[in-house]
PDB file of C-alpha atoms in Angstrom:
ATOM      1  CA  UNK X   1      -8.748  -6.472 -17.004  1.00 55.00           C
ATOM      2  CA  UNK X   2      -9.755  -3.274 -15.269  1.00 80.00           C
ATOM      3  CA  UNK X   3      -7.144  -3.246 -12.484  1.00 94.00           C
ATOM      4  CA  UNK X   4      -3.894  -1.287 -12.039  1.00 97.00           C
ATOM      5  CA  UNK X   5      -1.175  -2.466 -14.407  1.00 97.00           C
ATOM      6  CA  UNK X   6       2.554  -2.043 -14.211  1.00 98.00           C
ATOM      7  CA  UNK X   7       5.337  -2.803 -16.704  1.00 98.00           C
ATOM      8  CA  UNK X   8       7.794  -4.448 -16.522  1.00 98.00           C
ATOM      9  CA  UNK X   9       7.064  -6.964 -13.850  1.00 98.00           C
ATOM     10  CA  UNK X  10      10.705  -7.617 -13.328  1.00 98.00           C
ATOM     11  CA  UNK X  11      13.895  -5.503 -14.034  1.00 98.00           C
ATOM     12  CA  UNK X  12      17.404  -6.595 -13.512  1.00 98.00           C
ATOM     13  CA  UNK X  13      20.012  -3.886 -14.132  1.00 98.00           C
ATOM     14  CA  UNK X  14      23.616  -3.057 -13.450  1.00 98.00           C
ATOM     15  CA  UNK X  15      24.507  -0.390 -10.936  1.00 98.00           C
ATOM     16  CA  UNK X  16      24.766   3.044 -12.653  1.00 98.00           C
ATOM     17  CA  UNK X  17      22.223   2.322 -15.250  1.00 98.00           C
ATOM     18  CA  UNK X  18      18.916   4.147 -15.639  1.00 98.00           C
ATOM     19  CA  UNK X  19      15.615   2.387 -15.472  1.00 98.00           C
ATOM     20  CA  UNK X  20      12.007   3.458 -16.120  1.00 98.00           C
ATOM     21  CA  UNK X  21       8.823   1.908 -14.904  1.00 98.00           C
ATOM     22  CA  UNK X  22       5.311   2.463 -16.135  1.00 98.00           C
ATOM     23  CA  UNK X  23       1.964   2.338 -14.290  1.00 98.00           C
ATOM     24  CA  UNK X  24      -1.474   2.467 -15.956  1.00 97.00           C
ATOM     25  CA  UNK X  25      -4.129   3.218 -13.178  1.00 96.00           C
ATOM     26  CA  UNK X  26      -7.839   2.186 -13.101  1.00 95.00           C
ATOM     27  CA  UNK X  27      -9.371   4.422 -15.775  1.00 91.00           C
ATOM     28  CA  UNK X  28     -11.768   6.545 -13.683  1.00 87.00           C
ATOM     29  CA  UNK X  29      -9.288   6.985 -10.857  1.00 91.00           C
ATOM     30  CA  UNK X  30      -7.995  10.624 -10.324  1.00 89.00           C
ATOM     31  CA  UNK X  31      -5.176   9.862  -7.812  1.00 92.00           C
ATOM     32  CA  UNK X  32      -2.018   7.842  -8.538  1.00 95.00           C
ATOM     33  CA  UNK X  33       0.695   6.831  -6.066  1.00 96.00           C
ATOM     34  CA  UNK X  34       4.082   5.198  -5.992  1.00 97.00           C
ATOM     35  CA  UNK X  35       5.326   3.127  -3.091  1.00 97.00           C
ATOM     36  CA  UNK X  36       8.454   1.130  -2.514  1.00 97.00           C
ATOM     37  CA  UNK X  37       8.608  -2.167  -0.521  1.00 98.00           C
ATOM     38  CA  UNK X  38      11.601  -4.058   0.703  1.00 97.00           C
ATOM     39  CA  UNK X  39      11.608  -7.536   2.234  1.00 94.00           C
ATOM     40  CA  UNK X  40       9.956  -7.760   5.666  1.00 92.00           C
ATOM     41  CA  UNK X  41       8.666  -4.174   5.436  1.00 95.00           C
ATOM     42  CA  UNK X  42       5.319  -2.546   4.626  1.00 96.00           C
ATOM     43  CA  UNK X  43       5.223  -0.394   1.519  1.00 97.00           C
ATOM     44  CA  UNK X  44       6.628   3.208   1.945  1.00 95.00           C
ATOM     45  CA  UNK X  45       5.188   6.185   0.260  1.00 94.00           C
ATOM     46  CA  UNK X  46       7.241   7.730  -2.515  1.00 95.00           C
ATOM     47  CA  UNK X  47       5.048  10.280  -4.389  1.00 94.00           C
ATOM     48  CA  UNK X  48       1.456  11.101  -5.290  1.00 91.00           C
ATOM     49  CA  UNK X  49      -0.273  12.674  -8.237  1.00 93.00           C
ATOM     50  CA  UNK X  50      -3.749  14.282  -8.247  1.00 90.00           C
ATOM     51  CA  UNK X  51      -4.635  14.205 -11.986  1.00 87.00           C
ATOM     52  CA  UNK X  52      -1.432  15.359 -13.669  1.00 87.00           C
ATOM     53  CA  UNK X  53      -0.125  17.363 -10.682  1.00 89.00           C
ATOM     54  CA  UNK X  54       2.596  15.789  -8.560  1.00 88.00           C
ATOM     55  CA  UNK X  55       1.678  17.102  -5.071  1.00 86.00           C
ATOM     56  CA  UNK X  56       4.147  15.487  -2.743  1.00 84.00           C
ATOM     57  CA  UNK X  57       7.471  13.703  -2.892  1.00 86.00           C
ATOM     58  CA  UNK X  58       8.789  11.722   0.006  1.00 88.00           C
ATOM     59  CA  UNK X  59      12.233  12.355   1.490  1.00 85.00           C
ATOM     60  CA  UNK X  60      12.928   8.784   0.347  1.00 81.00           C
ATOM     61  CA  UNK X  61      12.847  10.113  -3.223  1.00 85.00           C
ATOM     62  CA  UNK X  62      16.276  11.326  -3.898  1.00 89.00           C
ATOM     63  CA  UNK X  63      17.085  13.556  -6.916  1.00 93.00           C
ATOM     64  CA  UNK X  64      18.003  10.427  -8.887  1.00 96.00           C
ATOM     65  CA  UNK X  65      14.264   9.626  -8.916  1.00 96.00           C
ATOM     66  CA  UNK X  66      11.757  11.348 -11.069  1.00 95.00           C
ATOM     67  CA  UNK X  67       8.006  10.630 -11.699  1.00 96.00           C
ATOM     68  CA  UNK X  68       5.644  11.981 -14.211  1.00 95.00           C
ATOM     69  CA  UNK X  69       2.023  11.657 -15.112  1.00 94.00           C
ATOM     70  CA  UNK X  70       1.390  13.372 -18.356  1.00 88.00           C
ATOM     71  CA  UNK X  71      -2.229  14.340 -19.156  1.00 84.00           C
ATOM     72  CA  UNK X  72      -3.329  12.658 -15.865  1.00 82.00           C
ATOM     73  CA  UNK X  73      -3.336   9.152 -17.310  1.00 89.00           C
ATOM     74  CA  UNK X  74      -0.388   6.580 -17.040  1.00 95.00           C
ATOM     75  CA  UNK X  75       2.571   7.488 -14.934  1.00 97.00           C
ATOM     76  CA  UNK X  76       6.382   6.651 -15.170  1.00 97.00           C
ATOM     77  CA  UNK X  77       8.981   6.387 -12.489  1.00 97.00           C
ATOM     78  CA  UNK X  78      12.566   6.849 -13.497  1.00 97.00           C
ATOM     79  CA  UNK X  79      15.548   6.040 -11.451  1.00 97.00           C
ATOM     80  CA  UNK X  80      18.863   7.383 -12.841  1.00 97.00           C
ATOM     81  CA  UNK X  81      22.320   5.978 -11.867  1.00 97.00           C
ATOM     82  CA  UNK X  82      20.743   3.081  -9.997  1.00 98.00           C
ATOM     83  CA  UNK X  83      22.424   1.793  -6.790  1.00 97.00           C
ATOM     84  CA  UNK X  84      22.225  -1.550  -5.090  1.00 97.00           C
ATOM     85  CA  UNK X  85      20.078   0.014  -2.356  1.00 96.00           C
ATOM     86  CA  UNK X  86      17.442   0.785  -4.911  1.00 97.00           C
ATOM     87  CA  UNK X  87      16.646  -3.013  -5.258  1.00 98.00           C
ATOM     88  CA  UNK X  88      13.017  -3.293  -4.100  1.00 97.00           C
ATOM     89  CA  UNK X  89       9.405  -3.805  -5.243  1.00 98.00           C
ATOM     90  CA  UNK X  90       8.103  -0.570  -6.745  1.00 98.00           C
ATOM     91  CA  UNK X  91       4.275  -0.452  -6.347  1.00 98.00           C
ATOM     92  CA  UNK X  92       1.782   1.779  -8.074  1.00 98.00           C
ATOM     93  CA  UNK X  93      -1.730   2.321  -6.657  1.00 97.00           C
ATOM     94  CA  UNK X  94      -4.540   4.461  -7.742  1.00 95.00           C
ATOM     95  CA  UNK X  95      -7.784   5.689  -6.100  1.00 93.00           C
ATOM     96  CA  UNK X  96     -10.947   7.646  -6.655  1.00 89.00           C
ATOM     97  CA  UNK X  97     -10.958  10.314  -4.053  1.00 80.00           C
ATOM     98  CA  UNK X  98     -14.574  11.232  -3.128  1.00 77.00           C
ATOM     99  CA  UNK X  99     -15.993  12.623   0.145  1.00 70.00           C
ATOM    100  CA  UNK X 100     -12.842  11.847   2.106  1.00 70.00           C
ATOM    101  CA  UNK X 101     -12.963   8.202   0.963  1.00 79.00           C
ATOM    102  CA  UNK X 102      -9.711   7.031  -0.700  1.00 84.00           C
ATOM    103  CA  UNK X 103      -9.390   3.280  -1.238  1.00 93.00           C
ATOM    104  CA  UNK X 104      -6.165   2.570  -2.899  1.00 95.00           C
ATOM    105  CA  UNK X 105      -5.770  -0.383  -5.257  1.00 97.00           C
ATOM    106  CA  UNK X 106      -2.249  -1.688  -6.005  1.00 98.00           C
ATOM    107  CA  UNK X 107      -0.890  -2.967  -9.231  1.00 98.00           C
ATOM    108  CA  UNK X 108       1.261  -6.151  -9.380  1.00 98.00           C
ATOM    109  CA  UNK X 109       4.458  -4.268  -8.798  1.00 98.00           C
ATOM    110  CA  UNK X 110       7.842  -4.053 -10.612  1.00 98.00           C
ATOM    111  CA  UNK X 111      10.570  -5.982  -8.815  1.00 98.00           C
ATOM    112  CA  UNK X 112      13.910  -4.207  -9.442  1.00 98.00           C
ATOM    113  CA  UNK X 113      17.201  -5.919  -8.853  1.00 98.00           C
ATOM    114  CA  UNK X 114      20.380  -3.880  -9.136  1.00 98.00           C
ATOM    115  CA  UNK X 115      23.492  -5.919  -9.491  1.00 97.00           C
TER     116      UNK X 115
ATOM    117  CA  UNK L   1       6.945  10.407  12.949  1.00 68.00           C
ATOM    118  CA  UNK L   2       3.657   8.730  12.350  1.00 74.00           C
ATOM    119  CA  UNK L   3       3.826   5.052  13.086  1.00 90.00           C
ATOM    120  CA  UNK L   4       1.685   1.991  12.619  1.00 95.00           C
ATOM    121  CA  UNK L   5       2.556  -1.076  14.745  1.00 95.00           C
ATOM    122  CA  UNK L   6       1.675  -4.686  14.289  1.00 95.00           C
ATOM    123  CA  UNK L   7       2.857  -7.914  15.825  1.00 86.00           C
ATOM    124  CA  UNK L   8       5.077  -9.479  13.127  1.00 81.00           C
ATOM    125  CA  UNK L   9       3.893 -13.024  14.049  1.00 85.00           C
ATOM    126  CA  UNK L  10       3.787 -15.565  12.816  1.00 92.00           C
ATOM    127  CA  UNK L  11       0.419 -16.074  14.003  1.00 96.00           C
ATOM    128  CA  UNK L  12      -0.801 -19.753  13.614  1.00 97.00           C
ATOM    129  CA  UNK L  13      -4.339 -20.867  13.856  1.00 97.00           C
ATOM    130  CA  UNK L  14      -6.067 -24.179  12.904  1.00 98.00           C
ATOM    131  CA  UNK L  15      -8.369 -24.321   9.999  1.00 98.00           C
ATOM    132  CA  UNK L  16     -11.917 -23.182  10.949  1.00 98.00           C
ATOM    133  CA  UNK L  17     -10.793 -21.067  13.902  1.00 98.00           C
ATOM    134  CA  UNK L  18     -11.001 -17.290  14.221  1.00 97.00           C
ATOM    135  CA  UNK L  19      -7.694 -15.326  13.526  1.00 97.00           C
ATOM    136  CA  UNK L  20      -7.356 -12.048  15.284  1.00 97.00           C
ATOM    137  CA  UNK L  21      -4.998  -9.479  13.884  1.00 97.00           C
ATOM    138  CA  UNK L  22      -4.215  -6.191  15.762  1.00 96.00           C
ATOM    139  CA  UNK L  23      -2.847  -2.735  14.880  1.00 97.00           C
ATOM    140  CA  UNK L  24      -2.045   0.409  16.752  1.00 97.00           C
ATOM    141  CA  UNK L  25      -1.378   3.853  15.266  1.00 95.00           C
ATOM    142  CA  UNK L  26       0.244   6.878  16.613  1.00 92.00           C
ATOM    143  CA  UNK L  27      -1.494   9.713  14.688  1.00 88.00           C
ATOM    144  CA  UNK L  28      -4.559  10.666  16.543  1.00 88.00           C
ATOM    145  CA  UNK L  29      -5.845  12.632  13.499  1.00 85.00           C
ATOM    146  CA  UNK L  30      -5.974   9.554  11.266  1.00 89.00           C
ATOM    147  CA  UNK L  31      -9.444   9.100   9.762  1.00 87.00           C
ATOM    148  CA  UNK L  32      -9.045   6.124   7.337  1.00 92.00           C
ATOM    149  CA  UNK L  33      -8.084   2.589   8.080  1.00 95.00           C
ATOM    150  CA  UNK L  34      -7.305  -0.311   5.772  1.00 97.00           C
ATOM    151  CA  UNK L  35      -6.370  -3.924   5.857  1.00 98.00           C
ATOM    152  CA  UNK L  36      -4.425  -5.412   2.942  1.00 98.00           C
ATOM    153  CA  UNK L  37      -3.567  -9.122   2.243  1.00 98.00           C
ATOM    154  CA  UNK L  38      -0.260  -9.855   0.688  1.00 98.00           C
ATOM    155  CA  UNK L  39       0.741 -13.337  -0.481  1.00 98.00           C
ATOM    156  CA  UNK L  40       4.451 -14.047  -0.828  1.00 95.00           C
ATOM    157  CA  UNK L  41       5.927 -12.291  -3.844  1.00 94.00           C
ATOM    158  CA  UNK L  42       2.728 -10.587  -4.720  1.00 96.00           C
ATOM    159  CA  UNK L  43       1.413  -7.033  -4.317  1.00 98.00           C
ATOM    160  CA  UNK L  44      -1.070  -5.981  -1.527  1.00 98.00           C
ATOM    161  CA  UNK L  45      -4.665  -6.682  -2.021  1.00 98.00           C
ATOM    162  CA  UNK L  46      -7.318  -4.382  -0.261  1.00 97.00           C
ATOM    163  CA  UNK L  47      -9.637  -6.654   1.769  1.00 97.00           C
ATOM    164  CA  UNK L  48     -11.200  -4.221   4.259  1.00 97.00           C
ATOM    165  CA  UNK L  49     -11.523  -0.510   4.969  1.00 96.00           C
ATOM    166  CA  UNK L  50     -13.135   1.311   7.877  1.00 95.00           C
ATOM    167  CA  UNK L  51     -13.812   4.917   8.543  1.00 92.00           C
ATOM    168  CA  UNK L  52     -15.982   5.022  11.682  1.00 92.00           C
ATOM    169  CA  UNK L  53     -15.715   3.740  15.112  1.00 95.00           C
ATOM    170  CA  UNK L  54     -17.194   0.246  15.606  1.00 96.00           C
ATOM    171  CA  UNK L  55     -17.368  -2.932  13.585  1.00 96.00           C
ATOM    172  CA  UNK L  56     -17.645  -3.499   9.881  1.00 96.00           C
ATOM    173  CA  UNK L  57     -18.388  -6.907   8.503  1.00 97.00           C
ATOM    174  CA  UNK L  58     -17.781  -8.260   5.067  1.00 96.00           C
ATOM    175  CA  UNK L  59     -18.155 -11.940   4.553  1.00 97.00           C
ATOM    176  CA  UNK L  60     -15.740 -13.789   6.855  1.00 98.00           C
ATOM    177  CA  UNK L  61     -13.913 -10.572   7.659  1.00 98.00           C
ATOM    178  CA  UNK L  62     -14.690  -8.073  10.475  1.00 98.00           C
ATOM    179  CA  UNK L  63     -12.781  -4.924  11.010  1.00 98.00           C
ATOM    180  CA  UNK L  64     -13.051  -3.215  14.342  1.00 98.00           C
ATOM    181  CA  UNK L  65     -11.964   0.476  14.984  1.00 97.00           C
ATOM    182  CA  UNK L  66     -11.532   2.220  18.282  1.00 96.00           C
ATOM    183  CA  UNK L  67     -10.299   5.686  17.650  1.00 94.00           C
ATOM    184  CA  UNK L  68     -10.001   6.548  21.349  1.00 94.00           C
ATOM    185  CA  UNK L  69      -7.536   3.711  21.880  1.00 95.00           C
ATOM    186  CA  UNK L  70      -6.006   4.190  18.431  1.00 95.00           C
ATOM    187  CA  UNK L  71      -6.551   0.582  17.808  1.00 96.00           C
ATOM    188  CA  UNK L  72      -7.885  -1.297  14.703  1.00 97.00           C
ATOM    189  CA  UNK L  73      -8.269  -5.001  14.411  1.00 97.00           C
ATOM    190  CA  UNK L  74      -9.236  -7.577  11.705  1.00 98.00           C
ATOM    191  CA  UNK L  75     -11.000 -10.780  12.587  1.00 98.00           C
ATOM    192  CA  UNK L  76     -11.166 -13.707  10.107  1.00 98.00           C
ATOM    193  CA  UNK L  77     -13.803 -16.237  10.749  1.00 98.00           C
ATOM    194  CA  UNK L  78     -13.679 -19.855   9.680  1.00 98.00           C
ATOM    195  CA  UNK L  79     -10.003 -19.411   8.686  1.00 98.00           C
ATOM    196  CA  UNK L  80      -8.920 -21.359   5.670  1.00 97.00           C
ATOM    197  CA  UNK L  81      -5.397 -22.355   4.468  1.00 97.00           C
ATOM    198  CA  UNK L  82      -5.834 -20.012   1.592  1.00 97.00           C
ATOM    199  CA  UNK L  83      -5.947 -17.169   4.147  1.00 98.00           C
ATOM    200  CA  UNK L  84      -2.341 -17.799   4.857  1.00 98.00           C
ATOM    201  CA  UNK L  85      -0.603 -14.573   4.018  1.00 97.00           C
ATOM    202  CA  UNK L  86       0.880 -11.394   5.509  1.00 97.00           C
ATOM    203  CA  UNK L  87      -1.790  -8.929   6.528  1.00 98.00           C
ATOM    204  CA  UNK L  88      -0.818  -5.223   6.492  1.00 98.00           C
ATOM    205  CA  UNK L  89      -2.602  -2.543   8.454  1.00 97.00           C
ATOM    206  CA  UNK L  90      -2.538   0.864   6.759  1.00 96.00           C
ATOM    207  CA  UNK L  91      -3.614   4.305   7.872  1.00 94.00           C
ATOM    208  CA  UNK L  92      -4.221   7.570   6.026  1.00 91.00           C
ATOM    209  CA  UNK L  93      -3.171  10.603   8.091  1.00 78.00           C
ATOM    210  CA  UNK L  94      -3.288  14.106   7.196  1.00 64.00           C
ATOM    211  CA  UNK L  95      -1.040  15.070   4.238  1.00 56.00           C
ATOM    212  CA  UNK L  96       0.418  18.426   3.363  1.00 53.00           C
ATOM    213  CA  UNK L  97      -2.123  21.183   2.717  1.00 51.00           C
ATOM    214  CA  UNK L  98      -4.738  19.305   4.672  1.00 49.00           C
ATOM    215  CA  UNK L  99      -5.278  16.709   2.064  1.00 52.00           C
ATOM    216  CA  UNK L 100      -5.576  13.139   3.213  1.00 71.00           C
ATOM    217  CA  UNK L 101      -3.900  10.674   0.847  1.00 82.00           C
ATOM    218  CA  UNK L 102      -0.739   8.909   2.050  1.00 87.00           C
ATOM    219  CA  UNK L 103      -0.958   5.365   3.375  1.00 93.00           C
ATOM    220  CA  UNK L 104       1.315   4.578   6.268  1.00 93.00           C
ATOM    221  CA  UNK L 105       1.812   0.753   6.633  1.00 96.00           C
ATOM    222  CA  UNK L 106       2.765  -1.533   9.468  1.00 96.00           C
ATOM    223  CA  UNK L 107       5.317  -4.201   8.876  1.00 95.00           C
ATOM    224  CA  UNK L 108       2.536  -6.737   8.618  1.00 96.00           C
ATOM    225  CA  UNK L 109       1.509  -9.872  10.445  1.00 97.00           C
ATOM    226  CA  UNK L 110       2.271 -13.302   8.913  1.00 96.00           C
ATOM    227  CA  UNK L 111      -0.793 -15.539   9.392  1.00 97.00           C
ATOM    228  CA  UNK L 112      -0.526 -19.370   8.928  1.00 97.00           C
ATOM    229  CA  UNK L 113      -3.732 -21.409   8.898  1.00 97.00           C
ATOM    230  CA  UNK L 114      -2.937 -25.051   9.415  1.00 96.00           C
ATOM    231  CA  UNK L 115      -5.187 -27.742   7.799  1.00 94.00           C
TER     232      UNK L 115
END
């Protein structure tokens, strides 16, 4: 399977706990993105990496959220002190940016439920 | 704030008919336009992208872009029950530092194809 993979697919946690999600992009892609989607809404941008550099964080990403992409390969998204409002589908996407073209392909997502 | 607007639907068409999905966007500087299909409980799947004014056809799908009217559409010919899904319109505007990368999504249109 050469698509974007995410782990875990589902996570149930109690309020106040920390959670970490992993994303493995398509191997030749140089850009990696995190989005969040709640019911009835389109995905919303959270953050973006060009290789290993994190180039933008959305205002949606409070200081409880941190993302890393060591060595420009896989990425992790950590949420500290989870709140019920963090319950959502967390989507990772990757792309190969070339000549202003940037088709983004999504992984299966991690569905987070905060009790 | 950059916005992407879609009719939420549901749009219901009989099997074999043409389904027409519409999208408008507010950022006149947008250069890249995408249609994603999302089945219930699944992640978005890229089905069409278009960068230039006019029509782009791929199998049963045709994307149409009119930058002057800030309008993009998706036509699905010979609609099948398996096409029943939410269709998300997404646009890449200009990010910080002049780099285009961030997808802004509409809320999606629910399409139902009736056998």
